[in-house]
C-alpha cells in the first residue's frame, strides 16, 4: 500500500517519450495523480503532464484515465480553435505567398503557422499505451487499436463520455461542470443517475453542489 501522501505509481514511460506530457506530448516536468474510485477500471496511477493539461485534467478526471484524456483533448481543441483554424483557412504556401509583406504581417505569417503546427501536434499526440512495471493495463481501450472511446446512452452513440456530458448539459440546460463531477463520482454505468441528480439540483449554488458531491463521496467510501 502506498503511503497516504505519496502519489500513485508512475506509469512506464517509453525511452523516446521521456519528459513528454502523456496528453499532448509537449515537454513537461509535472505529473497527474489519478486515484481510483470503486468503478475505475484501472489501478491508481500517475502520468507525466504539462502544466496546461494537468490543470484541465484535474477538473475532468471522469471515470478512467482514458476518459480524462479525451476531455483534455476536447478542451485543448476548444482553446486553440483559432490557431487550428489557420490550417483550415490557409496552406503554408498560401500564407507565404500572401501579401502580408510588411514587417508586422511577416511576423504574423511565421508565428501563426508555428502556432497552428504546435496546436495540431498537441491535438494529434497519441501518448502511449499504459503499463505499470511492464504490465500492460488490460482495460486500455487503445491497446486494441480503437481510435475513440464510444459511449452509448439511451440509444444515442457518442465518440466519448465528455461529448455525451456536453450533449445532455446543453439539451437540458444543466451545469456542465457539476454533471462532469457527478459522472466522475458515480461512474459511466450510472450516467442516468448522474443526469437525474443534476436535474433535481439544477440551479443550486456552487456551495450546495460541493455539499452534494461531498455527501456522495461519503456514501461511496462506506
Ligand atoms: Zn500536455
mmCIF file of N, CA and C and ligand atoms in Angstrom, residues 21 23-26 49-50 52-53 76 122, ligand 1:
data_model
loop_
_atom_site.group_PDB
_atom_site.id
_atom_site.type_symbol
_atom_site.label_atom_id
_atom_site.label_comp_id
_atom_site.label_asym_id
_atom_site.label_seq_id
_atom_site.Cartn_x
_atom_site.Cartn_y
_atom_site.Cartn_z
ATOM 1 N N UNK A 21 4.587 15.139 -22.038
ATOM 2 C CA UNK A 21 3.249 15.053 -21.458
ATOM 3 C C UNK A 21 2.504 13.883 -22.102
ATOM 4 N N UNK A 23 -0.581 13.527 -22.376
ATOM 5 C CA UNK A 23 -1.768 14.011 -23.071
ATOM 6 C C UNK A 23 -1.421 14.654 -24.427
ATOM 7 N N UNK A 24 -0.416 15.539 -24.427
ATOM 8 C CA UNK A 24 -0.174 16.321 -25.649
ATOM 9 C C UNK A 24 1.247 16.193 -26.183
ATOM 10 N N UNK A 25 2.105 15.468 -25.484
ATOM 11 C CA UNK A 25 3.487 15.241 -25.905
ATOM 12 C C UNK A 25 4.326 16.507 -26.031
ATOM 13 N N UNK A 26 3.952 17.527 -25.290
ATOM 14 C CA UNK A 26 4.823 18.685 -25.146
ATOM 15 C C UNK A 26 5.765 18.374 -23.993
ATOM 16 N N UNK A 49 2.583 15.038 -17.136
ATOM 17 C CA UNK A 49 1.674 16.016 -17.731
ATOM 18 C C UNK A 49 2.302 17.403 -17.735
ATOM 19 N N UNK A 50 2.005 18.185 -18.771
ATOM 20 C CA UNK A 50 2.444 19.578 -18.792
ATOM 21 C C UNK A 50 1.477 20.366 -17.913
ATOM 22 N N UNK A 52 -0.478 22.852 -18.443
ATOM 23 C CA UNK A 52 -1.790 23.159 -19.005
ATOM 24 C C UNK A 52 -2.707 21.930 -18.978
ATOM 25 N N UNK A 53 -2.190 20.793 -19.443
ATOM 26 C CA UNK A 53 -3.010 19.569 -19.445
ATOM 27 C C UNK A 53 -3.343 19.144 -18.016
ATOM 28 N N UNK A 76 -8.478 21.324 -25.101
ATOM 29 C CA UNK A 76 -7.382 21.913 -25.877
ATOM 30 C C UNK A 76 -7.900 22.357 -27.240
ATOM 31 N N UNK A 122 -0.203 18.866 -30.816
ATOM 32 C CA UNK A 122 -0.722 18.550 -29.477
ATOM 33 C C UNK A 122 -2.050 17.806 -29.575
HETATM 34 ZN ZN1 LIG B 1 0.134 18.489 -22.150
#
